[in-house]
């Protein structure tokens, strides 16, 4: 068979997963990865841990120096793709070079968004997405007394913890009425907030920043109501969006992200997308949407990699899930966090010990689970949801002994699974 | 070739309530090595009577590896073990979120993930389990003994029939210079092929049921005369071995011919329409021992052929099932090593159609047969009987019979009778294992 040429734009989790999958399928095709990063591939997930000193910078690369040689792939760094000409099947680099491809994988990930607040265009504003951001913050946080973080998403919360651990007075401003709004319900968010508050982080929840005024390196953040806040350090972590600007004017269809089908193919026949940049269908609703989390990127990259070399693989849809570890505590959520009208909720809450357990079911099937400081194997809950495992008669036991019962249900289901696949 | 690796097997739902032996030991071992965490954990849910343990599967495509943001988790290509490099571990917990099988232990307080590393090939939990529920399944060391596959693809045996797998296993272990012998039976299709297609790439010969051992004798003796060391292996059903061709088999054993005779026992004449044979068990349904009205399947007990073969005092006799491949491999190796006489291996080989079970359940059926002591795994080696797979807590026979439609008609009384027969036979073989090897003449002097 004739060798094809695949270009992968990006070098994050999805891109690497696709590369590995293509080689696993014994493809001998030519593969080139192009990244604008100068560093060996790393995940933005590592950055807060770098700041907290949990890990050394030399340890964060996801692969070793010789990985691309082993994979017989060409790795081009420090180069940006400015445009994709889908008609000719070419990518255009910032250096004005053109390069043709047989299939293209877009795995450019996401980029931080700056909300339209006057004063945020200042170069003192910190963000947290790439290694240079982390290096910036590490330089700046020495000797810093107070910091403000706009946005109480996972990135914001991680950085809040790191700074608080370093003795910095952290204030978090969140527009929505609770912290970690995408991953936890009101009760759980409240409990997490109280733990963080105990460690010196203060919150301004349901409050909007109106303007930022700079005085040399320090800033004054005025809120829509109440006293303005003073800070030495301002970080914006209000969210991310797919990095798709370079596709303007191409035939690749974009809604919030790049729309893909269940094989990760875009609206263009030989162009695929995976990871944060892709808008794939949700496992729970079947509707397209973004779910920029790492396990999702890995899975999508695998599916794309298979299909790009002609091995059929279907994506079953993304499931919201996350895990947040803070000051020795742990919060995890998998699947649906807020019940719909017909859903049943089982809840066990212990304010004294700070534990919280909640499962959302419809009839006999599990749809979502949230746990705070509960010893569980979170992935097993993902299994139960994705496998549509019947948990009906064991719901109550499940909430009482979530770890043990979920493992048992998983194993019982595994036994049946082997039978049904073959039949 | 695809890679095969060793994994831990934990017997389902047999743990003593409240036992934590495996986890306690695992934590100690990890501490001794200077790391923290744990790789195996008990599951006790008294409310639903569940007592078992869970550990990492060492998956072939581990989700934890894909989900790790720093590449701290890797799967070794040499031993297949999935390990965490602690210096690279963030403690982010994504591996735990990604693993659907509960193989990662995440400690939020210590901010570390840990998992089973099979103690680098010598799992310590096995040593401390009071009921021996944990064992290391050595796929790797079994597959290492494989030669090129002499069977081609696409046999005409029933879908899911374990006989093909068993024959393939035998021949892959035997390797070069093996001659295969068969007789009319299900495996005819494998050996002779259908129409113009055959499945075997090694010399093979089909005889009448009554002439297999004598044909083998001739071929073996001819090659020996010509100075060639070839292995003559028979793979025949119970109809041939234990009924129609039993006299010549006994004769070859009495002459102690250097052949390997393997019986795949499906407890009936499955190829001709599921008639009873002398190995059809008590209560078993066949078309000639029907279960209608007053008739309740076969009323006699089965003939214990491997024991009869052992009574011939040939160098090696064993029972085996494909569901315990390490045990099977060891026995094939021993049979192959015998150069001064005959080896006989008796295999329980379930028949999907004749026994009545699902096509994917053959291995469950043979394992249940072993775990209930219905078909104990033993060997007889030069005068000494040995149980090769000791079942610590034998399950009641109903755990076996419930899997099979051929026993569906049995009432409690008949099940009790079957249990009595199983116990009696097991005690018999157990008693034989206690007999000390007869002292040799030198020892007597």
PDB file of N, CA, C and O in Angstrom, chain A residues 24 43 46 49 54-55 59 61-62 161 294 298 302 323 325 328 330 375-380 382-383 397 400-401 403-404 407-408 410-411 415 422, chain B residues 12 41 43-45 47-48 50 52-54 61 66-67 69-71 87-88 90-93 96-97 99-102 104-106 108-109 111 360:
ATOM      1  N   UNK A  24       0.586   1.883  16.671  1.00  0.00           N
ATOM      2  CA  UNK A  24       0.083   0.633  17.236  1.00  0.00           C
ATOM      3  C   UNK A  24      -0.664  -0.154  16.170  1.00  0.00           C
ATOM      4  O   UNK A  24      -0.669  -1.373  16.163  1.00  0.00           O
ATOM      5  N   UNK A  43       1.845  18.652  29.674  1.00  0.00           N
ATOM      6  CA  UNK A  43       0.421  18.941  29.794  1.00  0.00           C
ATOM      7  C   UNK A  43       0.228  20.158  30.693  1.00  0.00           C
ATOM      8  O   UNK A  43       0.915  20.297  31.700  1.00  0.00           O
ATOM      9  N   UNK A  46       0.168  19.842  34.534  1.00  0.00           N
ATOM     10  CA  UNK A  46       1.338  19.796  35.430  1.00  0.00           C
ATOM     11  C   UNK A  46       1.685  21.151  36.021  1.00  0.00           C
ATOM     12  O   UNK A  46       2.382  21.217  37.032  1.00  0.00           O
ATOM     13  N   UNK A  49       1.397  22.147  39.681  1.00  0.00           N
ATOM     14  CA  UNK A  49       2.261  21.316  40.529  1.00  0.00           C
ATOM     15  C   UNK A  49       3.711  21.777  40.450  1.00  0.00           C
ATOM     16  O   UNK A  49       4.497  21.585  41.355  1.00  0.00           O
ATOM     17  N   UNK A  54       5.884  20.633  43.762  1.00  0.00           N
ATOM     18  CA  UNK A  54       5.664  19.183  43.861  1.00  0.00           C
ATOM     19  C   UNK A  54       6.506  18.423  42.841  1.00  0.00           C
ATOM     20  O   UNK A  54       6.880  17.275  43.052  1.00  0.00           O
ATOM     21  N   UNK A  55       6.791  19.084  41.734  1.00  0.00           N
ATOM     22  CA  UNK A  55       7.532  18.393  40.689  1.00  0.00           C
ATOM     23  C   UNK A  55       8.555  19.336  40.075  1.00  0.00           C
ATOM     24  O   UNK A  55       8.357  20.558  40.057  1.00  0.00           O
ATOM     25  N   UNK A  59      10.889  17.054  35.046  1.00  0.00           N
ATOM     26  CA  UNK A  59      10.063  15.838  35.111  1.00  0.00           C
ATOM     27  C   UNK A  59       8.731  15.966  34.393  1.00  0.00           C
ATOM     28  O   UNK A  59       7.970  15.010  34.316  1.00  0.00           O
ATOM     29  N   UNK A  61       7.900  16.667  31.111  1.00  0.00           N
ATOM     30  CA  UNK A  61       7.624  16.196  29.744  1.00  0.00           C
ATOM     31  C   UNK A  61       6.914  14.837  29.733  1.00  0.00           C
ATOM     32  O   UNK A  61       7.245  13.947  30.524  1.00  0.00           O
ATOM     33  N   UNK A  62       5.949  14.735  28.829  1.00  0.00           N
ATOM     34  CA  UNK A  62       5.161  13.512  28.764  1.00  0.00           C
ATOM     35  C   UNK A  62       5.928  12.380  28.101  1.00  0.00           C
ATOM     36  O   UNK A  62       5.586  11.214  28.255  1.00  0.00           O
ATOM     37  N   UNK A 161      -4.589  27.403  45.528  1.00  0.00           N
ATOM     38  CA  UNK A 161      -4.020  26.527  46.549  1.00  0.00           C
ATOM     39  C   UNK A 161      -2.499  26.702  46.634  1.00  0.00           C
ATOM     40  O   UNK A 161      -1.938  26.837  47.727  1.00  0.00           O
ATOM     41  N   UNK A 294      -8.332  16.209  30.183  1.00  0.00           N
ATOM     42  CA  UNK A 294      -7.272  15.372  29.650  1.00  0.00           C
ATOM     43  C   UNK A 294      -7.698  13.960  29.223  1.00  0.00           C
ATOM     44  O   UNK A 294      -7.382  13.539  28.109  1.00  0.00           O
ATOM     45  N   UNK A 298      -7.187  12.240  25.444  1.00  0.00           N
ATOM     46  CA  UNK A 298      -6.468  10.993  25.180  1.00  0.00           C
ATOM     47  C   UNK A 298      -7.337  10.044  24.364  1.00  0.00           C
ATOM     48  O   UNK A 298      -6.893   9.452  23.380  1.00  0.00           O
ATOM     49  N   UNK A 302      -6.858   8.833  20.374  1.00  0.00           N
ATOM     50  CA  UNK A 302      -6.774   7.428  19.990  1.00  0.00           C
ATOM     51  C   UNK A 302      -7.733   7.109  18.851  1.00  0.00           C
ATOM     52  O   UNK A 302      -7.373   6.442  17.878  1.00  0.00           O
ATOM     53  N   UNK A 323     -11.355  15.735  38.888  1.00  0.00           N
ATOM     54  CA  UNK A 323     -10.883  15.449  40.233  1.00  0.00           C
ATOM     55  C   UNK A 323     -10.107  16.672  40.704  1.00  0.00           C
ATOM     56  O   UNK A 323      -9.349  17.266  39.952  1.00  0.00           O
ATOM     57  N   UNK A 325      -7.833  18.059  43.930  1.00  0.00           N
ATOM     58  CA  UNK A 325      -7.185  17.745  45.209  1.00  0.00           C
ATOM     59  C   UNK A 325      -6.699  19.035  45.823  1.00  0.00           C
ATOM     60  O   UNK A 325      -5.998  19.799  45.177  1.00  0.00           O
ATOM     61  N   UNK A 328      -4.853  18.273  50.880  1.00  0.00           N
ATOM     62  CA  UNK A 328      -5.051  16.920  51.407  1.00  0.00           C
ATOM     63  C   UNK A 328      -6.475  16.408  51.300  1.00  0.00           C
ATOM     64  O   UNK A 328      -6.776  15.313  51.771  1.00  0.00           O
ATOM     65  N   UNK A 330     -10.001  15.696  48.754  1.00  0.00           N
ATOM     66  CA  UNK A 330     -10.231  15.347  47.371  1.00  0.00           C
ATOM     67  C   UNK A 330     -11.712  15.445  47.009  1.00  0.00           C
ATOM     68  O   UNK A 330     -12.568  14.989  47.750  1.00  0.00           O
ATOM     69  N   UNK A 375     -13.329   7.733  49.994  1.00  0.00           N
ATOM     70  CA  UNK A 375     -12.351   6.877  49.346  1.00  0.00           C
ATOM     71  C   UNK A 375     -13.039   6.070  48.234  1.00  0.00           C
ATOM     72  O   UNK A 375     -13.709   5.082  48.499  1.00  0.00           O
ATOM     73  N   UNK A 376     -12.918   6.545  46.995  1.00  0.00           N
ATOM     74  CA  UNK A 376     -13.527   5.827  45.874  1.00  0.00           C
ATOM     75  C   UNK A 376     -12.522   5.708  44.727  1.00  0.00           C
ATOM     76  O   UNK A 376     -11.578   6.469  44.637  1.00  0.00           O
ATOM     77  N   UNK A 377     -12.786   4.735  43.858  1.00  0.00           N
ATOM     78  CA  UNK A 377     -12.056   4.664  42.596  1.00  0.00           C
ATOM     79  C   UNK A 377     -12.941   5.338  41.564  1.00  0.00           C
ATOM     80  O   UNK A 377     -13.905   4.756  41.076  1.00  0.00           O
ATOM     81  N   UNK A 378     -12.600   6.596  41.252  1.00  0.00           N
ATOM     82  CA  UNK A 378     -13.494   7.410  40.433  1.00  0.00           C
ATOM     83  C   UNK A 378     -13.760   6.782  39.066  1.00  0.00           C
ATOM     84  O   UNK A 378     -14.882   6.844  38.552  1.00  0.00           O
ATOM     85  N   UNK A 379     -12.759   6.163  38.495  1.00  0.00           N
ATOM     86  CA  UNK A 379     -12.905   5.575  37.171  1.00  0.00           C
ATOM     87  C   UNK A 379     -13.964   4.488  37.119  1.00  0.00           C
ATOM     88  O   UNK A 379     -14.579   4.254  36.081  1.00  0.00           O
ATOM     89  N   UNK A 380     -14.146   3.811  38.238  1.00  0.00           N
ATOM     90  CA  UNK A 380     -15.128   2.736  38.261  1.00  0.00           C
ATOM     91  C   UNK A 380     -16.541   3.308  38.078  1.00  0.00           C
ATOM     92  O   UNK A 380     -17.398   2.692  37.444  1.00  0.00           O
ATOM     93  N   UNK A 382     -17.164   5.926  36.306  1.00  0.00           N
ATOM     94  CA  UNK A 382     -17.231   6.187  34.874  1.00  0.00           C
ATOM     95  C   UNK A 382     -17.638   4.912  34.132  1.00  0.00           C
ATOM     96  O   UNK A 382     -18.456   4.933  33.227  1.00  0.00           O
ATOM     97  N   UNK A 383     -17.057   3.809  34.571  1.00  0.00           N
ATOM     98  CA  UNK A 383     -17.393   2.514  33.972  1.00  0.00           C
ATOM     99  C   UNK A 383     -18.885   2.217  34.115  1.00  0.00           C
ATOM    100  O   UNK A 383     -19.551   1.822  33.168  1.00  0.00           O
ATOM    101  N   UNK A 397     -26.856   0.593  48.974  1.00  0.00           N
ATOM    102  CA  UNK A 397     -25.568   0.057  49.423  1.00  0.00           C
ATOM    103  C   UNK A 397     -24.438   0.832  48.752  1.00  0.00           C
ATOM    104  O   UNK A 397     -23.391   1.067  49.344  1.00  0.00           O
ATOM    105  N   UNK A 400     -23.679   3.898  50.584  1.00  0.00           N
ATOM    106  CA  UNK A 400     -23.092   3.625  51.904  1.00  0.00           C
ATOM    107  C   UNK A 400     -21.648   3.175  51.796  1.00  0.00           C
ATOM    108  O   UNK A 400     -20.795   3.588  52.562  1.00  0.00           O
ATOM    109  N   UNK A 401     -21.377   2.275  50.853  1.00  0.00           N
ATOM    110  CA  UNK A 401     -19.996   1.765  50.678  1.00  0.00           C
ATOM    111  C   UNK A 401     -19.605   1.956  49.218  1.00  0.00           C
ATOM    112  O   UNK A 401     -19.462   0.982  48.471  1.00  0.00           O
ATOM    113  N   UNK A 403     -17.006   2.701  47.382  1.00  0.00           N
ATOM    114  CA  UNK A 403     -15.842   2.077  46.751  1.00  0.00           C
ATOM    115  C   UNK A 403     -16.046   0.583  46.523  1.00  0.00           C
ATOM    116  O   UNK A 403     -15.903   0.074  45.411  1.00  0.00           O
ATOM    117  N   UNK A 404     -16.424  -0.091  47.589  1.00  0.00           N
ATOM    118  CA  UNK A 404     -16.550  -1.542  47.510  1.00  0.00           C
ATOM    119  C   UNK A 404     -17.658  -1.950  46.545  1.00  0.00           C
ATOM    120  O   UNK A 404     -17.482  -2.823  45.700  1.00  0.00           O
ATOM    121  N   UNK A 407     -16.892  -1.313  42.838  1.00  0.00           N
ATOM    122  CA  UNK A 407     -15.958  -2.316  42.312  1.00  0.00           C
ATOM    123  C   UNK A 407     -16.660  -3.644  42.052  1.00  0.00           C
ATOM    124  O   UNK A 407     -16.463  -4.286  41.024  1.00  0.00           O
ATOM    125  N   UNK A 408     -17.508  -4.001  42.986  1.00  0.00           N
ATOM    126  CA  UNK A 408     -18.222  -5.270  42.830  1.00  0.00           C
ATOM    127  C   UNK A 408     -19.164  -5.226  41.622  1.00  0.00           C
ATOM    128  O   UNK A 408     -19.189  -6.151  40.801  1.00  0.00           O
ATOM    129  N   UNK A 410     -18.869  -3.377  39.012  1.00  0.00           N
ATOM    130  CA  UNK A 410     -18.042  -3.377  37.815  1.00  0.00           C
ATOM    131  C   UNK A 410     -17.619  -4.804  37.459  1.00  0.00           C
ATOM    132  O   UNK A 410     -17.713  -5.230  36.315  1.00  0.00           O
ATOM    133  N   UNK A 411     -17.200  -5.530  38.472  1.00  0.00           N
ATOM    134  CA  UNK A 411     -16.710  -6.884  38.189  1.00  0.00           C
ATOM    135  C   UNK A 411     -17.822  -7.821  37.748  1.00  0.00           C
ATOM    136  O   UNK A 411     -17.623  -8.673  36.875  1.00  0.00           O
ATOM    137  N   UNK A 415     -18.104  -9.686  33.921  1.00  0.00           N
ATOM    138  CA  UNK A 415     -18.346 -11.096  33.637  1.00  0.00           C
ATOM    139  C   UNK A 415     -19.383 -11.233  32.537  1.00  0.00           C
ATOM    140  O   UNK A 415     -19.242 -12.045  31.644  1.00  0.00           O
ATOM    141  N   UNK A 422     -19.458 -11.471  22.634  1.00  0.00           N
ATOM    142  CA  UNK A 422     -19.307 -12.596  21.733  1.00  0.00           C
ATOM    143  C   UNK A 422     -20.628 -13.064  21.137  1.00  0.00           C
ATOM    144  O   UNK A 422     -20.678 -13.609  20.055  1.00  0.00           O
TER     145      UNK A 422
ATOM    146  N   UNK B  12     -13.034 -15.379  42.894  1.00  0.00           N
ATOM    147  CA  UNK B  12     -14.200 -14.566  43.240  1.00  0.00           C
ATOM    148  C   UNK B  12     -14.834 -15.014  44.554  1.00  0.00           C
ATOM    149  O   UNK B  12     -15.042 -16.210  44.782  1.00  0.00           O
ATOM    150  N   UNK B  41      -6.531  -4.547  47.225  1.00  0.00           N
ATOM    151  CA  UNK B  41      -7.417  -4.129  48.305  1.00  0.00           C
ATOM    152  C   UNK B  41      -8.601  -5.079  48.410  1.00  0.00           C
ATOM    153  O   UNK B  41      -9.152  -5.522  47.412  1.00  0.00           O
ATOM    154  N   UNK B  43     -12.400  -6.265  49.236  1.00  0.00           N
ATOM    155  CA  UNK B  43     -13.744  -5.694  49.102  1.00  0.00           C
ATOM    156  C   UNK B  43     -14.665  -6.515  49.999  1.00  0.00           C
ATOM    157  O   UNK B  43     -14.870  -7.702  49.743  1.00  0.00           O
ATOM    158  N   UNK B  44     -15.147  -5.884  51.044  1.00  0.00           N
ATOM    159  CA  UNK B  44     -16.100  -6.585  51.908  1.00  0.00           C
ATOM    160  C   UNK B  44     -17.403  -5.806  51.948  1.00  0.00           C
ATOM    161  O   UNK B  44     -17.432  -4.663  52.384  1.00  0.00           O
ATOM    162  N   UNK B  45     -18.452  -6.380  51.450  1.00  0.00           N
ATOM    163  CA  UNK B  45     -19.781  -5.774  51.576  1.00  0.00           C
ATOM    164  C   UNK B  45     -20.688  -6.808  52.232  1.00  0.00           C
ATOM    165  O   UNK B  45     -21.338  -7.604  51.560  1.00  0.00           O
ATOM    166  N   UNK B  47     -23.450  -6.687  53.579  1.00  0.00           N
ATOM    167  CA  UNK B  47     -24.871  -6.569  53.249  1.00  0.00           C
ATOM    168  C   UNK B  47     -25.300  -7.448  52.079  1.00  0.00           C
ATOM    169  O   UNK B  47     -26.403  -7.964  52.042  1.00  0.00           O
ATOM    170  N   UNK B  48     -24.415  -7.569  51.066  1.00  0.00           N
ATOM    171  CA  UNK B  48     -24.761  -8.415  49.930  1.00  0.00           C
ATOM    172  C   UNK B  48     -23.854  -9.638  49.855  1.00  0.00           C
ATOM    173  O   UNK B  48     -23.786 -10.317  48.840  1.00  0.00           O
ATOM    174  N   UNK B  50     -20.608 -10.015  49.788  1.00  0.00           N
ATOM    175  CA  UNK B  50     -19.472  -9.997  48.875  1.00  0.00           C
ATOM    176  C   UNK B  50     -18.177  -9.902  49.673  1.00  0.00           C
ATOM    177  O   UNK B  50     -18.013  -9.003  50.488  1.00  0.00           O
ATOM    178  N   UNK B  52     -14.254 -10.253  48.537  1.00  0.00           N
ATOM    179  CA  UNK B  52     -13.242 -10.566  47.535  1.00  0.00           C
ATOM    180  C   UNK B  52     -12.167  -9.483  47.574  1.00  0.00           C
ATOM    181  O   UNK B  52     -12.104  -8.713  48.535  1.00  0.00           O
ATOM    182  N   UNK B  53     -11.324  -9.438  46.588  1.00  0.00           N
ATOM    183  CA  UNK B  53     -10.281  -8.413  46.552  1.00  0.00           C
ATOM    184  C   UNK B  53     -10.140  -7.919  45.123  1.00  0.00           C
ATOM    185  O   UNK B  53     -10.608  -8.565  44.189  1.00  0.00           O
ATOM    186  N   UNK B  54      -9.531  -6.764  44.984  1.00  0.00           N
ATOM    187  CA  UNK B  54      -9.393  -6.161  43.659  1.00  0.00           C
ATOM    188  C   UNK B  54      -7.979  -5.632  43.479  1.00  0.00           C
ATOM    189  O   UNK B  54      -7.377  -5.114  44.409  1.00  0.00           O
ATOM    190  N   UNK B  61      -3.891  -2.129  27.019  1.00  0.00           N
ATOM    191  CA  UNK B  61      -3.962  -0.719  26.625  1.00  0.00           C
ATOM    192  C   UNK B  61      -4.425   0.089  27.825  1.00  0.00           C
ATOM    193  O   UNK B  61      -5.587   0.456  27.937  1.00  0.00           O
ATOM    194  N   UNK B  66      -2.545   6.509  29.318  1.00  0.00           N
ATOM    195  CA  UNK B  66      -2.982   7.573  28.416  1.00  0.00           C
ATOM    196  C   UNK B  66      -3.346   8.851  29.165  1.00  0.00           C
ATOM    197  O   UNK B  66      -3.201   9.949  28.636  1.00  0.00           O
ATOM    198  N   UNK B  67      -3.857   8.703  30.378  1.00  0.00           N
ATOM    199  CA  UNK B  67      -4.385   9.868  31.080  1.00  0.00           C
ATOM    200  C   UNK B  67      -3.337  10.581  31.924  1.00  0.00           C
ATOM    201  O   UNK B  67      -3.595  11.640  32.474  1.00  0.00           O
ATOM    202  N   UNK B  69      -0.628  13.052  32.878  1.00  0.00           N
ATOM    203  CA  UNK B  69      -0.149  14.271  32.233  1.00  0.00           C
ATOM    204  C   UNK B  69       1.371  14.408  32.174  1.00  0.00           C
ATOM    205  O   UNK B  69       1.863  15.308  31.492  1.00  0.00           O
ATOM    206  N   UNK B  70       2.099  13.544  32.860  1.00  0.00           N
ATOM    207  CA  UNK B  70       3.557  13.682  32.793  1.00  0.00           C
ATOM    208  C   UNK B  70       4.247  12.433  32.251  1.00  0.00           C
ATOM    209  O   UNK B  70       5.471  12.333  32.286  1.00  0.00           O
ATOM    210  N   UNK B  71       3.461  11.473  31.795  1.00  0.00           N
ATOM    211  CA  UNK B  71       4.074  10.234  31.314  1.00  0.00           C
ATOM    212  C   UNK B  71       4.721   9.445  32.440  1.00  0.00           C
ATOM    213  O   UNK B  71       5.656   8.685  32.220  1.00  0.00           O
ATOM    214  N   UNK B  87       8.903   9.966  40.910  1.00  0.00           N
ATOM    215  CA  UNK B  87       9.449  11.331  40.795  1.00  0.00           C
ATOM    216  C   UNK B  87       8.673  12.166  39.782  1.00  0.00           C
ATOM    217  O   UNK B  87       8.724  13.382  39.807  1.00  0.00           O
ATOM    218  N   UNK B  88       7.968  11.496  38.885  1.00  0.00           N
ATOM    219  CA  UNK B  88       7.204  12.222  37.888  1.00  0.00           C
ATOM    220  C   UNK B  88       5.727  12.369  38.269  1.00  0.00           C
ATOM    221  O   UNK B  88       4.979  13.076  37.603  1.00  0.00           O
ATOM    222  N   UNK B  90       2.452  13.623  39.745  1.00  0.00           N
ATOM    223  CA  UNK B  90       1.970  14.895  40.280  1.00  0.00           C
ATOM    224  C   UNK B  90       1.066  14.690  41.490  1.00  0.00           C
ATOM    225  O   UNK B  90       0.900  15.573  42.317  1.00  0.00           O
ATOM    226  N   UNK B  91       0.441  13.516  41.533  1.00  0.00           N
ATOM    227  CA  UNK B  91      -0.606  13.321  42.519  1.00  0.00           C
ATOM    228  C   UNK B  91      -1.897  13.992  42.101  1.00  0.00           C
ATOM    229  O   UNK B  91      -2.660  14.466  42.929  1.00  0.00           O
ATOM    230  N   UNK B  92      -2.118  14.083  40.788  1.00  0.00           N
ATOM    231  CA  UNK B  92      -3.314  14.781  40.298  1.00  0.00           C
ATOM    232  C   UNK B  92      -4.547  13.892  40.329  1.00  0.00           C
ATOM    233  O   UNK B  92      -5.672  14.392  40.329  1.00  0.00           O
ATOM    234  N   UNK B  93      -4.353  12.580  40.333  1.00  0.00           N
ATOM    235  CA  UNK B  93      -5.501  11.684  40.438  1.00  0.00           C
ATOM    236  C   UNK B  93      -6.196  11.381  39.118  1.00  0.00           C
ATOM    237  O   UNK B  93      -7.210  10.693  39.093  1.00  0.00           O
ATOM    238  N   UNK B  96      -6.581   7.641  38.382  1.00  0.00           N
ATOM    239  CA  UNK B  96      -7.669   7.023  39.126  1.00  0.00           C
ATOM    240  C   UNK B  96      -9.019   7.332  38.472  1.00  0.00           C
ATOM    241  O   UNK B  96      -9.935   6.529  38.469  1.00  0.00           O
ATOM    242  N   UNK B  97      -9.094   8.513  37.890  1.00  0.00           N
ATOM    243  CA  UNK B  97     -10.324   8.932  37.220  1.00  0.00           C
ATOM    244  C   UNK B  97     -10.502   8.180  35.906  1.00  0.00           C
ATOM    245  O   UNK B  97     -11.610   7.932  35.455  1.00  0.00           O
ATOM    246  N   UNK B  99      -9.033   5.050  35.084  1.00  0.00           N
ATOM    247  CA  UNK B  99      -9.034   3.584  35.152  1.00  0.00           C
ATOM    248  C   UNK B  99     -10.424   3.060  35.490  1.00  0.00           C
ATOM    249  O   UNK B  99     -10.944   3.339  36.563  1.00  0.00           O
ATOM    250  N   UNK B 100     -11.030   2.274  34.597  1.00  0.00           N
ATOM    251  CA  UNK B 100     -12.374   1.783  34.876  1.00  0.00           C
ATOM    252  C   UNK B 100     -12.392   0.580  35.811  1.00  0.00           C
ATOM    253  O   UNK B 100     -13.459   0.146  36.225  1.00  0.00           O
ATOM    254  N   UNK B 101     -11.219   0.021  36.132  1.00  0.00           N
ATOM    255  CA  UNK B 101     -11.188  -1.233  36.877  1.00  0.00           C
ATOM    256  C   UNK B 101     -10.676  -1.095  38.310  1.00  0.00           C
ATOM    257  O   UNK B 101     -10.397  -2.085  38.958  1.00  0.00           O
ATOM    258  N   UNK B 102     -10.539   0.137  38.772  1.00  0.00           N
ATOM    259  CA  UNK B 102     -10.121   0.325  40.154  1.00  0.00           C
ATOM    260  C   UNK B 102      -8.700  -0.146  40.401  1.00  0.00           C
ATOM    261  O   UNK B 102      -8.378  -0.618  41.492  1.00  0.00           O
ATOM    262  N   UNK B 104      -5.957   1.704  40.392  1.00  0.00           N
ATOM    263  CA  UNK B 104      -5.075   2.726  40.952  1.00  0.00           C
ATOM    264  C   UNK B 104      -5.528   3.039  42.377  1.00  0.00           C
ATOM    265  O   UNK B 104      -6.712   3.169  42.653  1.00  0.00           O
ATOM    266  N   UNK B 105      -4.565   3.133  43.269  1.00  0.00           N
ATOM    267  CA  UNK B 105      -4.862   3.555  44.634  1.00  0.00           C
ATOM    268  C   UNK B 105      -4.449   5.008  44.742  1.00  0.00           C
ATOM    269  O   UNK B 105      -3.274   5.339  44.550  1.00  0.00           O
ATOM    270  N   UNK B 106      -5.387   5.875  45.012  1.00  0.00           N
ATOM    271  CA  UNK B 106      -5.029   7.274  45.100  1.00  0.00           C
ATOM    272  C   UNK B 106      -5.166   7.758  46.535  1.00  0.00           C
ATOM    273  O   UNK B 106      -6.202   7.602  47.165  1.00  0.00           O
ATOM    274  N   UNK B 108      -5.278  10.926  48.643  1.00  0.00           N
ATOM    275  CA  UNK B 108      -5.423  12.375  48.524  1.00  0.00           C
ATOM    276  C   UNK B 108      -4.566  13.098  49.561  1.00  0.00           C
ATOM    277  O   UNK B 108      -3.972  14.131  49.275  1.00  0.00           O
ATOM    278  N   UNK B 109      -4.493  12.536  50.759  1.00  0.00           N
ATOM    279  CA  UNK B 109      -3.740  13.205  51.813  1.00  0.00           C
ATOM    280  C   UNK B 109      -2.255  13.250  51.466  1.00  0.00           C
ATOM    281  O   UNK B 109      -1.598  14.271  51.638  1.00  0.00           O
ATOM    282  N   UNK B 111      -1.130  12.849  48.446  1.00  0.00           N
ATOM    283  CA  UNK B 111      -1.036  13.310  47.058  1.00  0.00           C
ATOM    284  C   UNK B 111      -0.159  12.394  46.221  1.00  0.00           C
ATOM    285  O   UNK B 111       0.756  12.833  45.526  1.00  0.00           O
ATOM    286  N   UNK B 360     -19.481 -18.867  24.832  1.00  0.00           N
ATOM    287  CA  UNK B 360     -18.325 -18.186  25.409  1.00  0.00           C
ATOM    288  C   UNK B 360     -17.951 -18.773  26.764  1.00  0.00           C
ATOM    289  O   UNK B 360     -17.081 -18.260  27.443  1.00  0.00           O
TER     290      UNK B 360
END
